[in-house]
CSV table of C-alpha atoms in Angstrom, one decimal:
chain,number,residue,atom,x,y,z
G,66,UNK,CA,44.6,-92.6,30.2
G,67,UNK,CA,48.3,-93.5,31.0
G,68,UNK,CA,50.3,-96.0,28.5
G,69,UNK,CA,52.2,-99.0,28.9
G,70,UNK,CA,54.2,-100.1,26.4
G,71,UNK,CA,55.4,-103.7,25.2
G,72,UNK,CA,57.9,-105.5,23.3
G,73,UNK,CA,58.3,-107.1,21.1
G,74,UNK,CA,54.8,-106.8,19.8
G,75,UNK,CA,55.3,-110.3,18.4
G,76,UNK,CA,58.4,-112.7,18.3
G,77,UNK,CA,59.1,-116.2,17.3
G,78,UNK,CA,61.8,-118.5,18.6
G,79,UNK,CA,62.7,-122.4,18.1
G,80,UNK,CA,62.0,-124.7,20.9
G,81,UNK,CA,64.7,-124.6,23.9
G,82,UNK,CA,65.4,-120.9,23.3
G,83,UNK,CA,64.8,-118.6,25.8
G,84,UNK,CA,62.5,-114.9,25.0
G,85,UNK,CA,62.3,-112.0,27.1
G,86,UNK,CA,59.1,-109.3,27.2
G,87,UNK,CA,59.3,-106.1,28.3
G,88,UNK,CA,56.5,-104.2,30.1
G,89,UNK,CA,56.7,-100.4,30.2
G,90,UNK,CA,54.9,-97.4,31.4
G,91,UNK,CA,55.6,-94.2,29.3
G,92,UNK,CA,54.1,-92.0,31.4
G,93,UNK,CA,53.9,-93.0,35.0
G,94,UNK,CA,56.0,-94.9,37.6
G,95,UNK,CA,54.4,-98.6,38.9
G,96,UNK,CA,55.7,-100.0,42.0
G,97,UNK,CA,53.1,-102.9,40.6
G,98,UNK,CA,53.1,-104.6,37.0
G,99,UNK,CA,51.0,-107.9,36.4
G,100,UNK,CA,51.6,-110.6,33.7
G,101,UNK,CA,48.7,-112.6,32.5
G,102,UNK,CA,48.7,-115.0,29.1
G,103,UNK,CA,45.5,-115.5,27.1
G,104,UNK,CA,44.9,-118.2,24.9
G,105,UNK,CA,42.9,-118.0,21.7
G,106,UNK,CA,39.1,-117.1,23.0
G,107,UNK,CA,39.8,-117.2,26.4
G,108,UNK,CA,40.0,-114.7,29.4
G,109,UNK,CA,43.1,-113.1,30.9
G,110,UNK,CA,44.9,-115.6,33.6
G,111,UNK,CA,47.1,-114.0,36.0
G,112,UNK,CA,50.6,-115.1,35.8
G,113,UNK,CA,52.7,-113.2,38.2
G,114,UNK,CA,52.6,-110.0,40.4
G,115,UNK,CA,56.0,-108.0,40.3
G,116,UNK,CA,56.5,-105.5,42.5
G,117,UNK,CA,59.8,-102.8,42.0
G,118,UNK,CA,62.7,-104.0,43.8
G,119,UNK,CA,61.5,-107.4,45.6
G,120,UNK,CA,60.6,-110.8,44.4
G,121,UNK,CA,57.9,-111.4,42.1
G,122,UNK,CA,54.7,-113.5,43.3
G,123,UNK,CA,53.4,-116.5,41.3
G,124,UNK,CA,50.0,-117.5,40.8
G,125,UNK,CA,49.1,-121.4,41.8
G,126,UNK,CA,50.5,-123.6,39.0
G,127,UNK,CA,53.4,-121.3,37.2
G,128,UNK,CA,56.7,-122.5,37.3
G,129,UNK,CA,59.2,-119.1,38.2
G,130,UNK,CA,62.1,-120.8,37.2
G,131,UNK,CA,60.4,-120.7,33.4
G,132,UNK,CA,58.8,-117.6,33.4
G,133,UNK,CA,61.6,-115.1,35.1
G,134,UNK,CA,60.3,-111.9,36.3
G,135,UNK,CA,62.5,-109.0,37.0
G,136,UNK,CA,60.7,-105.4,38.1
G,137,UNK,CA,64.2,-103.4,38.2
G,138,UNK,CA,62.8,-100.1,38.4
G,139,UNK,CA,59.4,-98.0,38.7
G,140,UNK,CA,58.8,-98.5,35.0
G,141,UNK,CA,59.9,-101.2,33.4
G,142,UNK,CA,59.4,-104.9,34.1
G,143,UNK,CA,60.6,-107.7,32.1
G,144,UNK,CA,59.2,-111.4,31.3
G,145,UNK,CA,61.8,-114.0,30.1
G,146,UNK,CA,60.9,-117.7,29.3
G,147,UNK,CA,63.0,-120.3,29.3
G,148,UNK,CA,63.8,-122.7,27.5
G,149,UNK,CA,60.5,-122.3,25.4
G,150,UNK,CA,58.5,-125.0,24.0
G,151,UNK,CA,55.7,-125.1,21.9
G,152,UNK,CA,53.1,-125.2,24.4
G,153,UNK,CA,54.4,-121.8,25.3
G,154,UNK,CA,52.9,-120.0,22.4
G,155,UNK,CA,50.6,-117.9,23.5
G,156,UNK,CA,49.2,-113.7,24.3
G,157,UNK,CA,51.7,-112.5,27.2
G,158,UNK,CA,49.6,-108.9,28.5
G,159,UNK,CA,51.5,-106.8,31.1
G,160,UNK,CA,50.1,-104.5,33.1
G,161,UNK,CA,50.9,-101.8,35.4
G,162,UNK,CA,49.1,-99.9,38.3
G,163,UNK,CA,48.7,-96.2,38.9
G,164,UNK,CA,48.6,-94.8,42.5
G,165,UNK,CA,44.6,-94.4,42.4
G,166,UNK,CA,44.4,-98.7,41.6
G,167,UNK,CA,43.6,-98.4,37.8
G,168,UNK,CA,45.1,-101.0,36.0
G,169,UNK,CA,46.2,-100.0,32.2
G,170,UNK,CA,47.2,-102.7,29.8
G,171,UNK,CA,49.9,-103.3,27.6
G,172,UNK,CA,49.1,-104.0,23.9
G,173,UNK,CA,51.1,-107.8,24.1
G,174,UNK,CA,53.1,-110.3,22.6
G,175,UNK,CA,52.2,-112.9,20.9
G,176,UNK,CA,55.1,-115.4,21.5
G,177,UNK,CA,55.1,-118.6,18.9
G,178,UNK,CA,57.6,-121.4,19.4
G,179,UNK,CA,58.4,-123.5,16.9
O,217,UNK,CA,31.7,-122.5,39.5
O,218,UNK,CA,33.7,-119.8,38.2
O,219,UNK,CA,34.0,-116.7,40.3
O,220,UNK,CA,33.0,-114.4,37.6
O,221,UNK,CA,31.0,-115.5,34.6
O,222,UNK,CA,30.3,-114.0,31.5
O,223,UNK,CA,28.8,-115.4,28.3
O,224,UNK,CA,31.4,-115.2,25.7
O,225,UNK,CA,28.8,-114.6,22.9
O,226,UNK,CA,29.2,-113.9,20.3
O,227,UNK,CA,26.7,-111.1,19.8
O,228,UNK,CA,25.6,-109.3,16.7
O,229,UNK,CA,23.6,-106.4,16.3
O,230,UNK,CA,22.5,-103.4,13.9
O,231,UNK,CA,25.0,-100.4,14.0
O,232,UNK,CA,22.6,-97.8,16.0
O,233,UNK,CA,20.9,-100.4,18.5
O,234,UNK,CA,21.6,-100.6,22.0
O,235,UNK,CA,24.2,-103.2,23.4
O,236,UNK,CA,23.6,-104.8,26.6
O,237,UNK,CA,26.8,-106.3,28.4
O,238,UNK,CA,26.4,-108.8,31.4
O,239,UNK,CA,28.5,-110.3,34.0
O,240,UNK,CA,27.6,-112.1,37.0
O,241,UNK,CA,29.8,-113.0,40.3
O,242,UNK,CA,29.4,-115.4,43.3
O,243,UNK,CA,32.2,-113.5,46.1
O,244,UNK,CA,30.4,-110.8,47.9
O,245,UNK,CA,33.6,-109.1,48.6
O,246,UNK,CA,34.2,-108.1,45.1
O,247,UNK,CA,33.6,-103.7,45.3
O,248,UNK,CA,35.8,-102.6,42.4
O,249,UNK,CA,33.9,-103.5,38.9
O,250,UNK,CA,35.8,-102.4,35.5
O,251,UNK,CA,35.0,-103.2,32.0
O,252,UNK,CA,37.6,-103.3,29.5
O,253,UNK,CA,37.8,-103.4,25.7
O,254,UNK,CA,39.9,-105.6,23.6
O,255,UNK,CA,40.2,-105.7,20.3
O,256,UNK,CA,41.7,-108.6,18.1
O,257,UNK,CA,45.5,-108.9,19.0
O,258,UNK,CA,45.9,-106.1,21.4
O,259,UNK,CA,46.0,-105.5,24.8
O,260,UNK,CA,42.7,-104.8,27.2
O,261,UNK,CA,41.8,-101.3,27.7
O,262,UNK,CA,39.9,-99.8,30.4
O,263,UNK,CA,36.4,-98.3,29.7
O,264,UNK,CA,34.4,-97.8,32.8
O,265,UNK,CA,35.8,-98.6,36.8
O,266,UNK,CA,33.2,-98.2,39.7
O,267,UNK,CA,33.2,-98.6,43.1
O,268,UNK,CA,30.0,-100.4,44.8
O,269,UNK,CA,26.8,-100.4,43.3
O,270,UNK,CA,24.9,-97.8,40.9
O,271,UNK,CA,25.6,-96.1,37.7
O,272,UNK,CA,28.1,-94.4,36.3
O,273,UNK,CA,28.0,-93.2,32.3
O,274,UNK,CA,30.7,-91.9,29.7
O,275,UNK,CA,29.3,-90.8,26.8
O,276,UNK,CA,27.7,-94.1,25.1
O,277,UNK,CA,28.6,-95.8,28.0
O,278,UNK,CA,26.6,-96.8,31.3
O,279,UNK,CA,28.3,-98.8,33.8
O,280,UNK,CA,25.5,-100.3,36.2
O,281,UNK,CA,26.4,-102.8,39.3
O,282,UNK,CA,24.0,-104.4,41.3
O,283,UNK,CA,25.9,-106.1,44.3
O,284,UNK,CA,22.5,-107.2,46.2
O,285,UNK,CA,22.1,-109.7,42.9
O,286,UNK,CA,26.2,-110.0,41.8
O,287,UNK,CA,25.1,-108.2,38.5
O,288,UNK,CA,26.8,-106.2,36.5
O,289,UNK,CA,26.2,-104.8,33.0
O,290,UNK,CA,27.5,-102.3,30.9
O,291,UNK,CA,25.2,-100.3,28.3
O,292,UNK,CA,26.3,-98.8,24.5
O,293,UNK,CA,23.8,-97.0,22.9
O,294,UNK,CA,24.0,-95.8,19.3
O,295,UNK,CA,26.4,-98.9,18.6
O,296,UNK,CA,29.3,-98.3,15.9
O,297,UNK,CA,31.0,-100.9,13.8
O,298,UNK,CA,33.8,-99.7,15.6
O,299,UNK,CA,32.9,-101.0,18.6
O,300,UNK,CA,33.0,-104.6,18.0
O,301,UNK,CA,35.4,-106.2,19.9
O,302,UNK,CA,36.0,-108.4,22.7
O,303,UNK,CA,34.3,-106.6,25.9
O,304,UNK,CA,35.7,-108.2,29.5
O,305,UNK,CA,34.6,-107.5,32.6
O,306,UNK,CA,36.8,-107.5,36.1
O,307,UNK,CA,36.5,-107.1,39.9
O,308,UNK,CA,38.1,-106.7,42.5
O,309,UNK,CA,38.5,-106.9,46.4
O,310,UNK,CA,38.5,-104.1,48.7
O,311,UNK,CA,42.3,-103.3,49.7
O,312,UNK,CA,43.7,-106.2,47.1
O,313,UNK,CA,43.0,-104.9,43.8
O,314,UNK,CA,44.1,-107.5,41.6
O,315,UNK,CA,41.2,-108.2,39.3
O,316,UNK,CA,39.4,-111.3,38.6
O,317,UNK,CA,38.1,-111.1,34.8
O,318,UNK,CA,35.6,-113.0,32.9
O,319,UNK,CA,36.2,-114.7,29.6
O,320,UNK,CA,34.9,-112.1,27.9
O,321,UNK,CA,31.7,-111.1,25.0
O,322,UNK,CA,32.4,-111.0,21.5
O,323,UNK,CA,30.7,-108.3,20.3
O,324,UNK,CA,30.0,-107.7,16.2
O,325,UNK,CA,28.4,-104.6,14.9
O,326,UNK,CA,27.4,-104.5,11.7
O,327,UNK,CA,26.8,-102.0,9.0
């Protein structure tokens, strides 16, 4: 299956510092990369949709001026939070799409703020 | 009610039995049905994606979807300690194809 890539694999900042993920597939081009966070036990929630070269779109209820999305070219998409807080901590997944739909995951980051 | 519902489990059985996986949806327009694998602190990874209902099978796998009762379930026979892990299942729209997942099923196979 095709690989995507993430890092950091795992980083930890002090509140009111800002983090960037990045999201990359090794072996394919994505016009499409997805976001999603996961709390402890619970199911993947869709954060964003970034598409290469335009703005990203934001599920109901995610602020994009905290979680900045940038999908610069076909392979590489970046995540940066702002000003991070505690209640920020959490499983950030990318993903990206081939041309036949098939969504392959990134192996996230686990973001803790102090 | 959630769109997709899955019973997070977890479930434990003998290495060697066979593991049965469930989801069930409420939107008829879901077509696209993947399960994924996750293990502990890494990312999802696809196992199975069909389109409409029937079977589809990959070695231990069997992928079944019934759309007349918004069922889906995937099979693993000859279970291996390896395979515990978190198993999630997703679907899609026709023509959107951003996936709507479940919580997921802890799954724990033991020796």
């Amino acid at each position: 299956g095709a690989v995507v890539s993430q890092h950091p694999s795992w980083v930890i900042c002090k509140s009111g510092t800002s983090v960037k993920i990045e999201c990359r597939s090794l072996d394919f081009q994505a016009t499409t990369m997805f976001w999603y966070r996961q709390f402890p036990k619970q199911s993947l929630m869709l954060m964003a949709t970034s598409n290469e070269g335009s703005k990203a779109t934001y599920e109901q209820g995610v602020e994009k001026d905290k979680f900045l999305i940038n999908h610069a070219s076909l392979t590489l998409s970046t995540l940066t939070v702002t000003s991070a807080h505690p209640e920020d901590s959490s499983f950030y997944i990318c993903s990206a799409r081939t041309n036949y739909n098939e969504q392959f995951f990134g192996p996230g980051t686990r973001l803790t703020v102090l | 009610q959630k769109e997709v519902e899955q019973d997070p489990g977890p479930l434990s059985v003998p290495e060697g039995a066979i593991v049965s996986l469930n989801c069930t949806y409420s939107n008829s327009a879901f077509q696209y049905f993947m399960w994924y694998r996750q293990y502990s602190r890494k990312g999802p990874e696809l196992l199975m994606y069909t389109y409409s209902s029937g079977n589809k099978e990959d070695g231990r796998f069997t992928a079944q979807v019934d759309k007349s009762s918004k069922y889906i379930s995937l099979f693993i026979r000859d279970s291996q300690p390896s395979d515990s892990a978190t198993y999630l299942c997703a679907m899609s729209k026709g023509g959107s194809y951003i996936p709507t997942f479940g919580r997921g099923t802890s799954l724990i196979v033991h020796p």
